[in-house]
Coordinates of N, CA and C in Angstrom, one line a residue:
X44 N 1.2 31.5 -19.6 CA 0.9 30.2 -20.0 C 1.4 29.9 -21.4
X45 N 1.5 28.5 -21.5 CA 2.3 27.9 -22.8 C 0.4 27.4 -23.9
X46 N 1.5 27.7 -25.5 CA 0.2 27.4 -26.3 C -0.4 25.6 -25.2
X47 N -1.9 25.6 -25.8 CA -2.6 24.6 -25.4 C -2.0 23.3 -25.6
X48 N -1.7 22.4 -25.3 CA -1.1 20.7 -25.4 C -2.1 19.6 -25.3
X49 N -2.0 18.5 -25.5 CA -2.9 17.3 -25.6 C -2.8 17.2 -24.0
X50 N -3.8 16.6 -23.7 CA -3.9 15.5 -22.4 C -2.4 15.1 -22.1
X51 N -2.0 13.7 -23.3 CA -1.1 13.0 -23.1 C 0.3 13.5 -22.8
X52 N 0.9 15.0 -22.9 CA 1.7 15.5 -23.3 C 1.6 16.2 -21.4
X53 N 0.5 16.5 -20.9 CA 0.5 16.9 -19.7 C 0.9 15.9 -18.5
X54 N -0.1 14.8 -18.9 CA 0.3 13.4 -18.3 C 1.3 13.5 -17.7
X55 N 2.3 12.9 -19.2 CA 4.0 12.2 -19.2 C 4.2 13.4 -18.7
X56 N 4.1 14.6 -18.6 CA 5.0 15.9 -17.9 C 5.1 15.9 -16.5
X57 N 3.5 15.8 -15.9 CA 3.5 16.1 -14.7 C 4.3 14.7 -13.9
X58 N 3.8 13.5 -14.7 CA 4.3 12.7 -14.0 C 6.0 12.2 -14.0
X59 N 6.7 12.7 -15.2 CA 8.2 12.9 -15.2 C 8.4 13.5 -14.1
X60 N 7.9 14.9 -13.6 CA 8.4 15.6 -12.8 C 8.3 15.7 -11.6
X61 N 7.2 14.7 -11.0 CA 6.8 14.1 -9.9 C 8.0 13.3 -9.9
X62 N 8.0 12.0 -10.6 CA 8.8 11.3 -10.7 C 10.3 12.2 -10.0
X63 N 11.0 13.1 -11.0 CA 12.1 14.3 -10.5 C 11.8 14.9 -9.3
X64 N 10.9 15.1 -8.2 CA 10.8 15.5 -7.5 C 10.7 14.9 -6.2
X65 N 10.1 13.8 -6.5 CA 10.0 12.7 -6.0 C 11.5 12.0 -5.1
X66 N 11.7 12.0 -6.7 CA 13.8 10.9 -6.1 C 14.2 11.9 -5.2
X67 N 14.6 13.3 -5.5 CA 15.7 14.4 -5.3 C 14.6 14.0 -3.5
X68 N 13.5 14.5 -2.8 CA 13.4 14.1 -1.8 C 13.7 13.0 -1.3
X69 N 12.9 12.1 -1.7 CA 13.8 10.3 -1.4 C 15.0 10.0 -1.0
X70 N 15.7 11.1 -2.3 CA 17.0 10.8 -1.6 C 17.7 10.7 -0.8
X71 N 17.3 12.2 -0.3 CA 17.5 13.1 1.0 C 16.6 11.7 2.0
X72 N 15.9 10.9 2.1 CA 15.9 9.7 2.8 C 16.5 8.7 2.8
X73 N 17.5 8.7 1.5 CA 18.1 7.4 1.1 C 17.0 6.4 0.5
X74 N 16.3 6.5 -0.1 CA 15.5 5.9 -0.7 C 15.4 6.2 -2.5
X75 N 15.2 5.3 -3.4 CA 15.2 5.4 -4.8 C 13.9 5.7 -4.6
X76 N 13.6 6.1 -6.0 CA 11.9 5.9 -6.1 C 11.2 4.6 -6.1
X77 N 11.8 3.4 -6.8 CA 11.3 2.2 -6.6 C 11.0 1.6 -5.5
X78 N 12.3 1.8 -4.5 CA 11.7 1.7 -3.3 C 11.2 1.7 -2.0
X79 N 10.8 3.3 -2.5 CA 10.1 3.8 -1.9 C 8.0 3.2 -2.5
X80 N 8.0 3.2 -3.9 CA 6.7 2.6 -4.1 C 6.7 1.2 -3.8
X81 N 7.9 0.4 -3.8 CA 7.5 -1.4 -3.2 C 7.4 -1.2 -1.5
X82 N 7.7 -0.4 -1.3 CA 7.6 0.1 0.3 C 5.7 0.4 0.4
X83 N 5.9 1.4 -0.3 CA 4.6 2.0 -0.1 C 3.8 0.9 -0.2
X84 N 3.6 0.3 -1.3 CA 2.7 -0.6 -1.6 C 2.5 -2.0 -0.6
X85 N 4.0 -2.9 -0.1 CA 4.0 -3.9 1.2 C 3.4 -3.1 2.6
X86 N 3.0 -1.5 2.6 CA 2.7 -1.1 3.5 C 1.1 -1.3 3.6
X87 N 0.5 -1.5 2.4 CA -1.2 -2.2 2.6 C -1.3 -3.6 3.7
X88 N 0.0 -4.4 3.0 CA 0.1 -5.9 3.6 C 0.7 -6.5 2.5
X89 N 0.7 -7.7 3.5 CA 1.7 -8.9 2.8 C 1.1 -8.8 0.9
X90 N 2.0 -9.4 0.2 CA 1.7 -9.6 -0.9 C 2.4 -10.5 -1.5
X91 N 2.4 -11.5 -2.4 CA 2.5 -12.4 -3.2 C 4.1 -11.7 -4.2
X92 N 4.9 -12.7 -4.6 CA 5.9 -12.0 -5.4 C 5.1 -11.9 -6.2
X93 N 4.6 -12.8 -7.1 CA 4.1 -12.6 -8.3 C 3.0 -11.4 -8.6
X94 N 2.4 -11.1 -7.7 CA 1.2 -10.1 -7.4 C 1.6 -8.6 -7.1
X95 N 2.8 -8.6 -6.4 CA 3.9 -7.6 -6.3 C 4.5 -7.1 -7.3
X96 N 4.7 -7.8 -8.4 CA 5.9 -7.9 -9.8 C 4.8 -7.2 -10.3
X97 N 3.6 -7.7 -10.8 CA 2.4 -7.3 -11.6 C 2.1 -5.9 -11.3
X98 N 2.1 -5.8 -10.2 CA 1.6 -4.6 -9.7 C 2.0 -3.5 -9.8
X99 N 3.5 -4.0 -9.8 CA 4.7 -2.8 -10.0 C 5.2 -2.0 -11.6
X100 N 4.7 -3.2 -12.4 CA 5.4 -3.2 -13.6 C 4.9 -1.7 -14.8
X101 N 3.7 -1.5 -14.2 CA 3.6 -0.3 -14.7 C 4.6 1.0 -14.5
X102 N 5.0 0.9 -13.0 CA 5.9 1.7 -12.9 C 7.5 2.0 -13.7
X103 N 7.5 0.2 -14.2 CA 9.2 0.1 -14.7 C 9.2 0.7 -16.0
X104 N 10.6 0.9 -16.1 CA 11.0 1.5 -17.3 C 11.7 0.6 -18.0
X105 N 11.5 0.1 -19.4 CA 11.7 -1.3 -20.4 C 12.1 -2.3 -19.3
X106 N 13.5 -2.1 -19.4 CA 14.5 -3.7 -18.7 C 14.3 -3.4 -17.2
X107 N 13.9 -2.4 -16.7 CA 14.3 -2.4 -15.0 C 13.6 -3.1 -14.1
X108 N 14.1 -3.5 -13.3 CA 13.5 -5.0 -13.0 C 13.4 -4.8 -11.0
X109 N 13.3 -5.3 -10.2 CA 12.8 -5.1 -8.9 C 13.5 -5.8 -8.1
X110 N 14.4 -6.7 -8.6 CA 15.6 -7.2 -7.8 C 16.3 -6.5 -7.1
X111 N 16.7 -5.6 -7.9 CA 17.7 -4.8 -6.7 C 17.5 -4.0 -5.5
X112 N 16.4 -3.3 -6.1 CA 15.3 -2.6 -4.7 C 15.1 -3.3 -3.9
X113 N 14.4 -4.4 -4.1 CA 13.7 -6.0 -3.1 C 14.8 -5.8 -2.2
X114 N 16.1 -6.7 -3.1 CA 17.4 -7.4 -2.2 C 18.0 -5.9 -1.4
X115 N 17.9 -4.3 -2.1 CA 18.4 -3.8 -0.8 C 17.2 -3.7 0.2
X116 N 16.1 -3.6 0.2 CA 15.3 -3.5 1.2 C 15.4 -4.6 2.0
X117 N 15.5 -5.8 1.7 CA 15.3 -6.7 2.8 C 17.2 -6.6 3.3
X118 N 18.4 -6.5 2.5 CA 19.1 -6.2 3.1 C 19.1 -5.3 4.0
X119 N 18.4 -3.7 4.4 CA 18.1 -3.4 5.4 C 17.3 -3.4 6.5
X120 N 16.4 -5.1 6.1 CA 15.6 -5.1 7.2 C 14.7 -4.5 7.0
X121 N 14.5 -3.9 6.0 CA 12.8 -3.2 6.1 C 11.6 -4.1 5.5
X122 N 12.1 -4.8 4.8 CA 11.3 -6.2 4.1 C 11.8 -7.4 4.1
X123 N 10.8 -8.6 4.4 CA 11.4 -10.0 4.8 C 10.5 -10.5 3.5
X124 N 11.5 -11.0 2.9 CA 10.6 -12.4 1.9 C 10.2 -13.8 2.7
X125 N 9.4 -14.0 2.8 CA 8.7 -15.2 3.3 C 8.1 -16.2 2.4
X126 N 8.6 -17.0 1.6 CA 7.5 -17.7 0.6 C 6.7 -18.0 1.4
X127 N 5.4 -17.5 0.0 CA 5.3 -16.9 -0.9 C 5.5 -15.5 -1.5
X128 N 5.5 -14.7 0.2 CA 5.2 -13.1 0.4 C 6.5 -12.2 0.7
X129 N 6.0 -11.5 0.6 CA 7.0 -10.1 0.4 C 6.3 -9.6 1.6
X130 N 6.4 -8.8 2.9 CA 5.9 -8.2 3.4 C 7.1 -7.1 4.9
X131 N 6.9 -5.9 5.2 CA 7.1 -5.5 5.7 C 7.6 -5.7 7.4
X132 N 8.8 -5.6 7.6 CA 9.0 -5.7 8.7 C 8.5 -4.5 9.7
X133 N 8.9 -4.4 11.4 CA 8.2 -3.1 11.8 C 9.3 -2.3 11.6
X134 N 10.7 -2.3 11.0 CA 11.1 -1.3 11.2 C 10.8 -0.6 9.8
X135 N 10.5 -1.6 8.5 CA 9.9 -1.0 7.5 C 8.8 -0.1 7.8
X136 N 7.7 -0.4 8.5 CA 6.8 0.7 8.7 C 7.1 1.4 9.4
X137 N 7.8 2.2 10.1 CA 8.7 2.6 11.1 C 9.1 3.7 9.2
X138 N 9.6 3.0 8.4 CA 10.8 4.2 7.3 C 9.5 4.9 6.4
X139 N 8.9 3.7 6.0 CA 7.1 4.2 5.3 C 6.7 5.5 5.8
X140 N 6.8 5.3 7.2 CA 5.7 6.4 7.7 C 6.6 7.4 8.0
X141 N 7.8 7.4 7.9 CA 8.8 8.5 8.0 C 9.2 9.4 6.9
X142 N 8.8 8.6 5.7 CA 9.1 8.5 4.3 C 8.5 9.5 3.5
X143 N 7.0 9.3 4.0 CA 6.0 9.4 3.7 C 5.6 11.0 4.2
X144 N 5.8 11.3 5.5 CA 5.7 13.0 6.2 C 6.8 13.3 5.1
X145 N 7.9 12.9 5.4 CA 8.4 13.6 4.9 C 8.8 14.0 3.3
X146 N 9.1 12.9 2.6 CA 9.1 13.4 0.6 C 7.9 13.3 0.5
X147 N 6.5 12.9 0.0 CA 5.4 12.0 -0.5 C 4.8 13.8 -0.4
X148 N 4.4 14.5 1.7 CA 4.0 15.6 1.2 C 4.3 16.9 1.0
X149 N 5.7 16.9 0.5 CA 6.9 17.6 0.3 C 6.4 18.1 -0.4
X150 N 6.7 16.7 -1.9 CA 6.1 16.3 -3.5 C 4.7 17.3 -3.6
X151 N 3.9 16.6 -2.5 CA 2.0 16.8 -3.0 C 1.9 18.5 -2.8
X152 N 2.9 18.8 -1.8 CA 2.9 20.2 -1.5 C 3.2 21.0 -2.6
X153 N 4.3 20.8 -2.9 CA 4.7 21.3 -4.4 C 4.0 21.5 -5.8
X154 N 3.4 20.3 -5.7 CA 2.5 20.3 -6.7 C 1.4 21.0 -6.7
X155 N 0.7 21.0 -5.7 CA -0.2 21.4 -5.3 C -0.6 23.4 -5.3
X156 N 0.7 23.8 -5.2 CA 1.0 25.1 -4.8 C -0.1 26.1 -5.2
X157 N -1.2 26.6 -4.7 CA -2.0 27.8 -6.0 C -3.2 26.6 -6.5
X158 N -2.9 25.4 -5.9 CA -4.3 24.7 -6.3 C -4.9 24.7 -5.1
X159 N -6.7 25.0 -5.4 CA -7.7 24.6 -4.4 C -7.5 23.1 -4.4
X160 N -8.5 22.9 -2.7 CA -8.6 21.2 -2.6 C -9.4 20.9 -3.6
X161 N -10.3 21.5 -4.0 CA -11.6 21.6 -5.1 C -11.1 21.2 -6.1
X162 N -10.2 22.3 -6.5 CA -9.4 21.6 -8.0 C -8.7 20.5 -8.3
X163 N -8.2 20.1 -6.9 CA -7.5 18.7 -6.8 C -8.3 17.7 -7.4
X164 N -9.5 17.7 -5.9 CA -9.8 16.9 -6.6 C -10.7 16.3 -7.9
X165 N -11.2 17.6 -8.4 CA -11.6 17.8 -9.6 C -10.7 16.7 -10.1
X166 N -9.2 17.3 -10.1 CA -8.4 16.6 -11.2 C -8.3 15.3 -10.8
X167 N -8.5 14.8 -9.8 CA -8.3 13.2 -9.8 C -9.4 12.7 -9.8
X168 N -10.8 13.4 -10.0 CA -11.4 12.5 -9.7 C -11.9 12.5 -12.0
X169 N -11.3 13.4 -12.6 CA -11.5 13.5 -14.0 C -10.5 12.8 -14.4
X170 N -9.3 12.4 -13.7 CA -8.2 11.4 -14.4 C -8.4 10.1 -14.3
X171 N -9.3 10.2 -13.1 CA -9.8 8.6 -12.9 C -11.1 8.2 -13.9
X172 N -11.6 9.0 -14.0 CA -12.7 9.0 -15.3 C -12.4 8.6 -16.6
X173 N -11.1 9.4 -17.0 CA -10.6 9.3 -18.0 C -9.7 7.9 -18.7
X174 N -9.4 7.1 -17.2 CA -8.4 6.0 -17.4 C -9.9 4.9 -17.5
X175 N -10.9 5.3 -16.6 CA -11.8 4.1 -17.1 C -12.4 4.1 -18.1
X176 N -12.3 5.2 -18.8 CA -13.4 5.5 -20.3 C -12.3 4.4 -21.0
X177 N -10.9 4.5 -20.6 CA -9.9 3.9 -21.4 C -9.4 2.6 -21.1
X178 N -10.1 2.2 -20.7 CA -10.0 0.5 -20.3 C -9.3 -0.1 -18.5
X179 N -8.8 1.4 -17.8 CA -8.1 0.7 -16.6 C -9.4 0.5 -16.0
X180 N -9.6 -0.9 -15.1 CA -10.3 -1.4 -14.7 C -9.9 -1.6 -12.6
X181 N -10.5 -1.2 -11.6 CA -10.4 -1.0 -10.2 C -10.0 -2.4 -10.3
X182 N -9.2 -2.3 -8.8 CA -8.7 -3.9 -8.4 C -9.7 -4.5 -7.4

């Protein structure tokens, strides 16, 4: 084991490398990471652009913007913009749920390697604690 680190320094690590682990599967589906999460996420249901944009924007990095993901997704027919909504076609949930077996528990697997479910969820249920001591608020 490495000397001790802050919280924040584990964060940004594990989730860079999620992130890195994440695409490199994805790929292997043809899918970016972006959108594969505007996927994941139109897979709850219809949603609002504006409500979509919002929602997403934690995920972006400074300038990177959701145009391009959107217009190739609905160029392949996996998502139809409908003003006002963005929502999934069936062959979109048809790639979600293909997407999903295969990088999402690839990813969780990996991560997970040498951890109990106990510890898991130990840790999410102490990360969630931690973001509400810190002001994120449930939807």
């Amino acid at each position: 084991m490495t000397a001790p680190r802050p919280l924040g320094y584990w964060v940004r690590t594990v989730a860079q490398l999620i992130e890195e682990q994440f695409q490199v599967a994805a790929e292997e589906s043809d899918l970016t990471r972006r959108e594969w999460q505007l996927l994941n996420r139109l897979r709850i249901g219809a949603v609002a652009e504006d409500s979509l944009r919002d929602a997403m924007a934690p995920f972006l990095d400074g300038d990177e913007s959701l145009d391009d993901p959107l217009r190739r997704l609905t160029d392949d027919g996996l998502v139809v913009h409908q003003e006002p909504e963005y929502r999934l076609t069936d062959r979109g949930v048809e790639r979600v749920d293909e997407v999903q077996e295969i990088a999402a528990q690839r990813v969780r697997d990996q991560a997970t390697d040498g951890v109990s479910e106990d510890d898991y969820q130990r840790l999410i249920t102490t990360l969630e604690r931690i973001a509400l001591n810190l002001g994120w608020q449930t939807e």
